[in-house]
PDB file of C-alpha atoms in Angstrom:
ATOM      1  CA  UNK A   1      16.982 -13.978   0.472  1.00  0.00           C
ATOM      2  CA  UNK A   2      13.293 -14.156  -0.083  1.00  0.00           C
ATOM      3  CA  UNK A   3      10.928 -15.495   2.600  1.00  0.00           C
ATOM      4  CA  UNK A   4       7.784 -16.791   0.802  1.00  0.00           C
ATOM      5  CA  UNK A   5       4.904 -19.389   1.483  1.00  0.00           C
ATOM      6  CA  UNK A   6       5.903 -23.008   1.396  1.00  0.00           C
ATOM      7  CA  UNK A   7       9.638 -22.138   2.765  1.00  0.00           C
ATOM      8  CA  UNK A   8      10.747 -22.682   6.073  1.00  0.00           C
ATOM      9  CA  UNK A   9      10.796 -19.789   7.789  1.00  0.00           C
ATOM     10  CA  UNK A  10      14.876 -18.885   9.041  1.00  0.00           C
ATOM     11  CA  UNK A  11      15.563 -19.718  12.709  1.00  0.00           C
ATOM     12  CA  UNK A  12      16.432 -17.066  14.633  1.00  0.00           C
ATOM     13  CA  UNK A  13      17.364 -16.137  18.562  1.00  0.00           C
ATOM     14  CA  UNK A  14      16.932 -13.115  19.831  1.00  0.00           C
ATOM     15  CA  UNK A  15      16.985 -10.965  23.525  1.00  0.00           C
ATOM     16  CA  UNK A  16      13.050 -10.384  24.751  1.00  0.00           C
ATOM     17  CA  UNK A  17      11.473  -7.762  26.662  1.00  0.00           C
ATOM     18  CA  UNK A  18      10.957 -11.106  29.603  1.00  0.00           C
ATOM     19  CA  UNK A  19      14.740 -11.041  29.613  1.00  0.00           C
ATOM     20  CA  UNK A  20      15.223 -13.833  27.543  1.00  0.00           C
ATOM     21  CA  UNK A  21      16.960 -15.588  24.644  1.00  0.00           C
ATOM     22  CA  UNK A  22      14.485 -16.667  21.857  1.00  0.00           C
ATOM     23  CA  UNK A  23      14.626 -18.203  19.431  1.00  0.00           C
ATOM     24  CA  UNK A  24      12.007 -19.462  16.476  1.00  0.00           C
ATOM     25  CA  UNK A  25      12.627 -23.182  16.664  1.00  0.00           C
ATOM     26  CA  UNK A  26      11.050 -23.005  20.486  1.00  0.00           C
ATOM     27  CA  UNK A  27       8.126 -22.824  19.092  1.00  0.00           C
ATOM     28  CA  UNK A  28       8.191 -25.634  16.999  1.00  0.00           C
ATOM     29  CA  UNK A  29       4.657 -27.851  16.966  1.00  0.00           C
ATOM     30  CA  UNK A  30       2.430 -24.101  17.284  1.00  0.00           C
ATOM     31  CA  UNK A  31       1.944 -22.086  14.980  1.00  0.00           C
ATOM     32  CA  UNK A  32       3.989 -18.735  15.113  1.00  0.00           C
ATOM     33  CA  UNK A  33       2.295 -15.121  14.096  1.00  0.00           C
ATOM     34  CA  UNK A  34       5.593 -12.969  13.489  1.00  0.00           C
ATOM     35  CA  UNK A  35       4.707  -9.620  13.088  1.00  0.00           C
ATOM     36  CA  UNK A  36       7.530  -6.552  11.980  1.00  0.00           C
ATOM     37  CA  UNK A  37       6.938  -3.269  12.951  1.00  0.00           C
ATOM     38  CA  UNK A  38       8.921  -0.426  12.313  1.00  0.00           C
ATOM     39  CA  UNK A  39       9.086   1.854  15.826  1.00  0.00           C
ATOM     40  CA  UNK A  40       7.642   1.370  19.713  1.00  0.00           C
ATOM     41  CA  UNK A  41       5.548   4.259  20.606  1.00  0.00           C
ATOM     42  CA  UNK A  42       4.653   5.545  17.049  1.00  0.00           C
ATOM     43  CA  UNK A  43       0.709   5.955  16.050  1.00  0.00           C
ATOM     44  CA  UNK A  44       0.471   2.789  13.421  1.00  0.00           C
ATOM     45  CA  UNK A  45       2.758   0.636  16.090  1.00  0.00           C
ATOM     46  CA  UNK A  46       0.963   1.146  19.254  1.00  0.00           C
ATOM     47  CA  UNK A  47      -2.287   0.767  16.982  1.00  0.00           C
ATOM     48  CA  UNK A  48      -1.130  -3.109  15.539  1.00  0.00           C
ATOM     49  CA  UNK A  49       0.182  -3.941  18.966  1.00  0.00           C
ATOM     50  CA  UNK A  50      -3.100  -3.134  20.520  1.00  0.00           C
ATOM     51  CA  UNK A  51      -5.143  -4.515  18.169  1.00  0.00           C
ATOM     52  CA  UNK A  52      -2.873  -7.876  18.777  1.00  0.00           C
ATOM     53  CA  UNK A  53      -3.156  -7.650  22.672  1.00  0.00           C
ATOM     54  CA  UNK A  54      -7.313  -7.038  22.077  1.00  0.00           C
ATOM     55  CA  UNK A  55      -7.223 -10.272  20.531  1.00  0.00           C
ATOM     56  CA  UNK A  56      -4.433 -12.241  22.196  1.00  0.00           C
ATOM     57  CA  UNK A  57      -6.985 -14.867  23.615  1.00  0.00           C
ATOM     58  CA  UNK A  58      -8.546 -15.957  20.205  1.00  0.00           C
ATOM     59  CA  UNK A  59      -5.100 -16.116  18.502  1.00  0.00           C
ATOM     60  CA  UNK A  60      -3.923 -18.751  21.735  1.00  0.00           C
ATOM     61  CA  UNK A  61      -6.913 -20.574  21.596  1.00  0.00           C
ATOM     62  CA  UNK A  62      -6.497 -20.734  18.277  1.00  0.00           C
ATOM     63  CA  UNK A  63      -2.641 -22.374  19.224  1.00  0.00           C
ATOM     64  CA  UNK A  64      -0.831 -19.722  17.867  1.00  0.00           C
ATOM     65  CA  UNK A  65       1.735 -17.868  19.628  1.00  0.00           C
ATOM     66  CA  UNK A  66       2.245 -14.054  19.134  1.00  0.00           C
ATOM     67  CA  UNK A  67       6.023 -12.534  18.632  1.00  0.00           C
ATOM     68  CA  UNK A  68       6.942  -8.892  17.498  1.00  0.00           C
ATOM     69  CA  UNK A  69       9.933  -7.835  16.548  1.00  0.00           C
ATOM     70  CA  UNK A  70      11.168  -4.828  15.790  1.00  0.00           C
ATOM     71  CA  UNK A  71      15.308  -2.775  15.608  1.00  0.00           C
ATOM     72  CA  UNK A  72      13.891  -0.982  19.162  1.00  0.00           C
ATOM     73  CA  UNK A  73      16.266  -2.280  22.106  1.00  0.00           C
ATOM     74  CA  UNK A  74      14.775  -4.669  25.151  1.00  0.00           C
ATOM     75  CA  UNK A  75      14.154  -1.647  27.919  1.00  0.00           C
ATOM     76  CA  UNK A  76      12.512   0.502  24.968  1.00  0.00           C
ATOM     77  CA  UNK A  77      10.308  -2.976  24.118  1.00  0.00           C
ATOM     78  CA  UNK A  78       9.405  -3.467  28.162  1.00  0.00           C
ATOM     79  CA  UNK A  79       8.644   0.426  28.495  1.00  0.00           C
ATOM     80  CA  UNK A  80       6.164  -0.415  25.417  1.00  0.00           C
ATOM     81  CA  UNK A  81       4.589  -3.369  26.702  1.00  0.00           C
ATOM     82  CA  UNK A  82       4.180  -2.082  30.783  1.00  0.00           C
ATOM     83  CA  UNK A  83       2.331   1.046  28.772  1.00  0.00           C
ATOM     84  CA  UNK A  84       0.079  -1.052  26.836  1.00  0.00           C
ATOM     85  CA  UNK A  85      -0.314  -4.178  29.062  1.00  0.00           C
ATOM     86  CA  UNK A  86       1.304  -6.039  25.809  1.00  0.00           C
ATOM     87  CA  UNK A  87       0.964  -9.686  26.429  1.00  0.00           C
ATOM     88  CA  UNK A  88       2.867 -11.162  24.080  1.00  0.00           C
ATOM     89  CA  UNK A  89       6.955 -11.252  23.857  1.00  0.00           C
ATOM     90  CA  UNK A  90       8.811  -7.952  21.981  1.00  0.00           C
ATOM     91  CA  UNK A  91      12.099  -9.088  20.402  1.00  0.00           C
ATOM     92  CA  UNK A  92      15.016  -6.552  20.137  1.00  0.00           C
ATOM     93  CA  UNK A  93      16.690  -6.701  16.605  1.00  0.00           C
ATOM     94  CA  UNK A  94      19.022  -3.744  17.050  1.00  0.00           C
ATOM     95  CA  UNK A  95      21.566  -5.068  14.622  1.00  0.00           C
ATOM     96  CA  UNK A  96      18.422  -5.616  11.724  1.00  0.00           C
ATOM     97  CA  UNK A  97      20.104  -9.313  10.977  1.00  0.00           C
ATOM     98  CA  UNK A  98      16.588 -10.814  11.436  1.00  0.00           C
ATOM     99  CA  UNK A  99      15.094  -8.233   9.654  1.00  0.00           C
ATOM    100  CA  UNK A 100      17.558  -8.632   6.483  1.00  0.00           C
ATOM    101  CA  UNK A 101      17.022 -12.393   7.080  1.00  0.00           C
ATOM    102  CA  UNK A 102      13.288 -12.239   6.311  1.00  0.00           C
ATOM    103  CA  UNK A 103      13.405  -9.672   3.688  1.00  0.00           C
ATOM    104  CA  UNK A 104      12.100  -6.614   5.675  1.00  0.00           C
ATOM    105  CA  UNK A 105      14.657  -4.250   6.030  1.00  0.00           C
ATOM    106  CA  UNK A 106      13.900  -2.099   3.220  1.00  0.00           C
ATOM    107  CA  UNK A 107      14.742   1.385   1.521  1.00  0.00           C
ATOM    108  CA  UNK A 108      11.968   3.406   2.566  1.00  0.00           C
ATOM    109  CA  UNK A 109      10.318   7.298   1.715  1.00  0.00           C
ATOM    110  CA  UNK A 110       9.150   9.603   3.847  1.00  0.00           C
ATOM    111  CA  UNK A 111       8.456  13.503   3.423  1.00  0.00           C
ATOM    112  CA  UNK A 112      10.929  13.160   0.258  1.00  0.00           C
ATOM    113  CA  UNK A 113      13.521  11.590   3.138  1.00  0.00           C
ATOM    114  CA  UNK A 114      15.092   8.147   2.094  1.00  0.00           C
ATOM    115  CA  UNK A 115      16.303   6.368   4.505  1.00  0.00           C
ATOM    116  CA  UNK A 116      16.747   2.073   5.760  1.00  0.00           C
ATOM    117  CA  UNK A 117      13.646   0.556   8.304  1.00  0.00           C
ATOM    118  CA  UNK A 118      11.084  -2.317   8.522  1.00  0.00           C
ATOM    119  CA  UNK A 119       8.421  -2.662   5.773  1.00  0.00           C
ATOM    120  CA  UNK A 120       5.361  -3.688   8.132  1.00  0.00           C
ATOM    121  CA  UNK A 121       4.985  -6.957   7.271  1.00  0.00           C
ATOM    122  CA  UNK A 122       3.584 -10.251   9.090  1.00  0.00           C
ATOM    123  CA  UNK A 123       4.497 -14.011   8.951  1.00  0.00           C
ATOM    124  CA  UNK A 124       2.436 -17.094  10.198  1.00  0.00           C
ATOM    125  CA  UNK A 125       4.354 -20.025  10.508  1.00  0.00           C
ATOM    126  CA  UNK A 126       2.660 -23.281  10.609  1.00  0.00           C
ATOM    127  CA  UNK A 127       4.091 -25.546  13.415  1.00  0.00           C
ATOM    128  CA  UNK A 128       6.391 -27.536  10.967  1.00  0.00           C
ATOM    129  CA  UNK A 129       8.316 -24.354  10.985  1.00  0.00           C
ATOM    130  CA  UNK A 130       7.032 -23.562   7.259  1.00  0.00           C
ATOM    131  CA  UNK A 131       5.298 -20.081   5.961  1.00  0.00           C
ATOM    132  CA  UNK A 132       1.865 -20.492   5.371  1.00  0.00           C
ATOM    133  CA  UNK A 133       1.180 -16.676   4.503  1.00  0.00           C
ATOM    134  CA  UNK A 134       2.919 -13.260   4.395  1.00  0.00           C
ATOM    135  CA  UNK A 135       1.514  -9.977   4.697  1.00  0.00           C
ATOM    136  CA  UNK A 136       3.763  -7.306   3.276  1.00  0.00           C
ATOM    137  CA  UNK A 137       3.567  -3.500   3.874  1.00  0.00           C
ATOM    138  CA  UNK A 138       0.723  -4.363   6.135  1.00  0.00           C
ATOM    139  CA  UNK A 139      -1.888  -1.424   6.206  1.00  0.00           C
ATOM    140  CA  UNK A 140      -3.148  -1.692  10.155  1.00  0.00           C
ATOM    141  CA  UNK A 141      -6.566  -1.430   9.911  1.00  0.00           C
ATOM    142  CA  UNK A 142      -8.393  -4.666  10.275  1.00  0.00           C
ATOM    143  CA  UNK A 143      -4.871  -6.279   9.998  1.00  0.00           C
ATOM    144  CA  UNK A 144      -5.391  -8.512  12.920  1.00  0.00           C
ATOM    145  CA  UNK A 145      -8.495  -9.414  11.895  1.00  0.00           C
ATOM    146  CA  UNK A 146      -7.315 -10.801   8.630  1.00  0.00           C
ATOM    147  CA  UNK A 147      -4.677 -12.748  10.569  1.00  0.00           C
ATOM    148  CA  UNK A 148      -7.053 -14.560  12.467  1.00  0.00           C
ATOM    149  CA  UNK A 149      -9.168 -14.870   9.442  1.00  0.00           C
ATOM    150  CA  UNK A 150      -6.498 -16.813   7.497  1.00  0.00           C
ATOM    151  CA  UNK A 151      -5.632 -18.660  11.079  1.00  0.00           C
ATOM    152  CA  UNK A 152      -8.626 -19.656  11.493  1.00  0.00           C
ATOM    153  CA  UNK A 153      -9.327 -21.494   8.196  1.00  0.00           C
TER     154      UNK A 153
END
């Protein structure tokens, strides 16, 4: 399936660092930045999450809500977020369904190794539920700040 601009983005639930059930359609009438990351912990990850926490104000008074998801389970995600004082909600995809779902789950190279993960790659979702713009194998620096950029238009 391909998730692109102008489709409705696929409803999901999944279990959150918080200890709850989410799901996409709760946050129907906001807009939704849903960002993929690959790993908690790693350099580029803690880097994007940070960078979202440092602006987590303008992006909610901006009415946009903050999710991340990555394959990392819910204690992994809460360790992550006590760490970094993360203020937005971690969702656990351990079985990659949402991944596959929006097309991020890909065949990836590293040090000559192949092997399956997320392609870094961010969604915002206009509060109709509909992709307004993708940003695929998302190079972190100044990342957030184009998000907001494009938010903010």
């Amino acid at each position: 399936m391909t998730v692109d601009i102008g489709v409705k983005a696929p409803d999901f639930t999944l279990p959150a660092n918080n200890g709850e059930e989410v799901s996409l359609s709760n946050y129907r009438g906001r807009k939704v930045v849903l960002y993929f990351y690959p790993k908690d912990m790693t350099p580029g990850c803690t880097t994007e999450a940070c960078d979202f926490r440092d602006s987590y104000e303008k992006f909610i008074n901006a009415g946009a809500t903050i999710l991340g998801i990555s394959p990392d389970p819910i204690q992994k995600h809460q360790k992550f977020v006590e760490k970094y004082d993360l203020p937005f909600i971690l969702l656990s995809d351990e079985t990659t369904e949402v991944a596959k779902l929006y097309d991020v789950w890909k065949l990836k190279k590293n040090f000559g190794k192949e092997y399956m993960g997320i392609e870094r790659t961010t969604f915002l979702i206009n509060e109709e539920g509909m992709i307004e713009k993708v940003w695929q194998k998302v190079r972190v620096k100044n990342h957030v700040e184009n998000v907001f950029s494009v938010l903010n238009q």
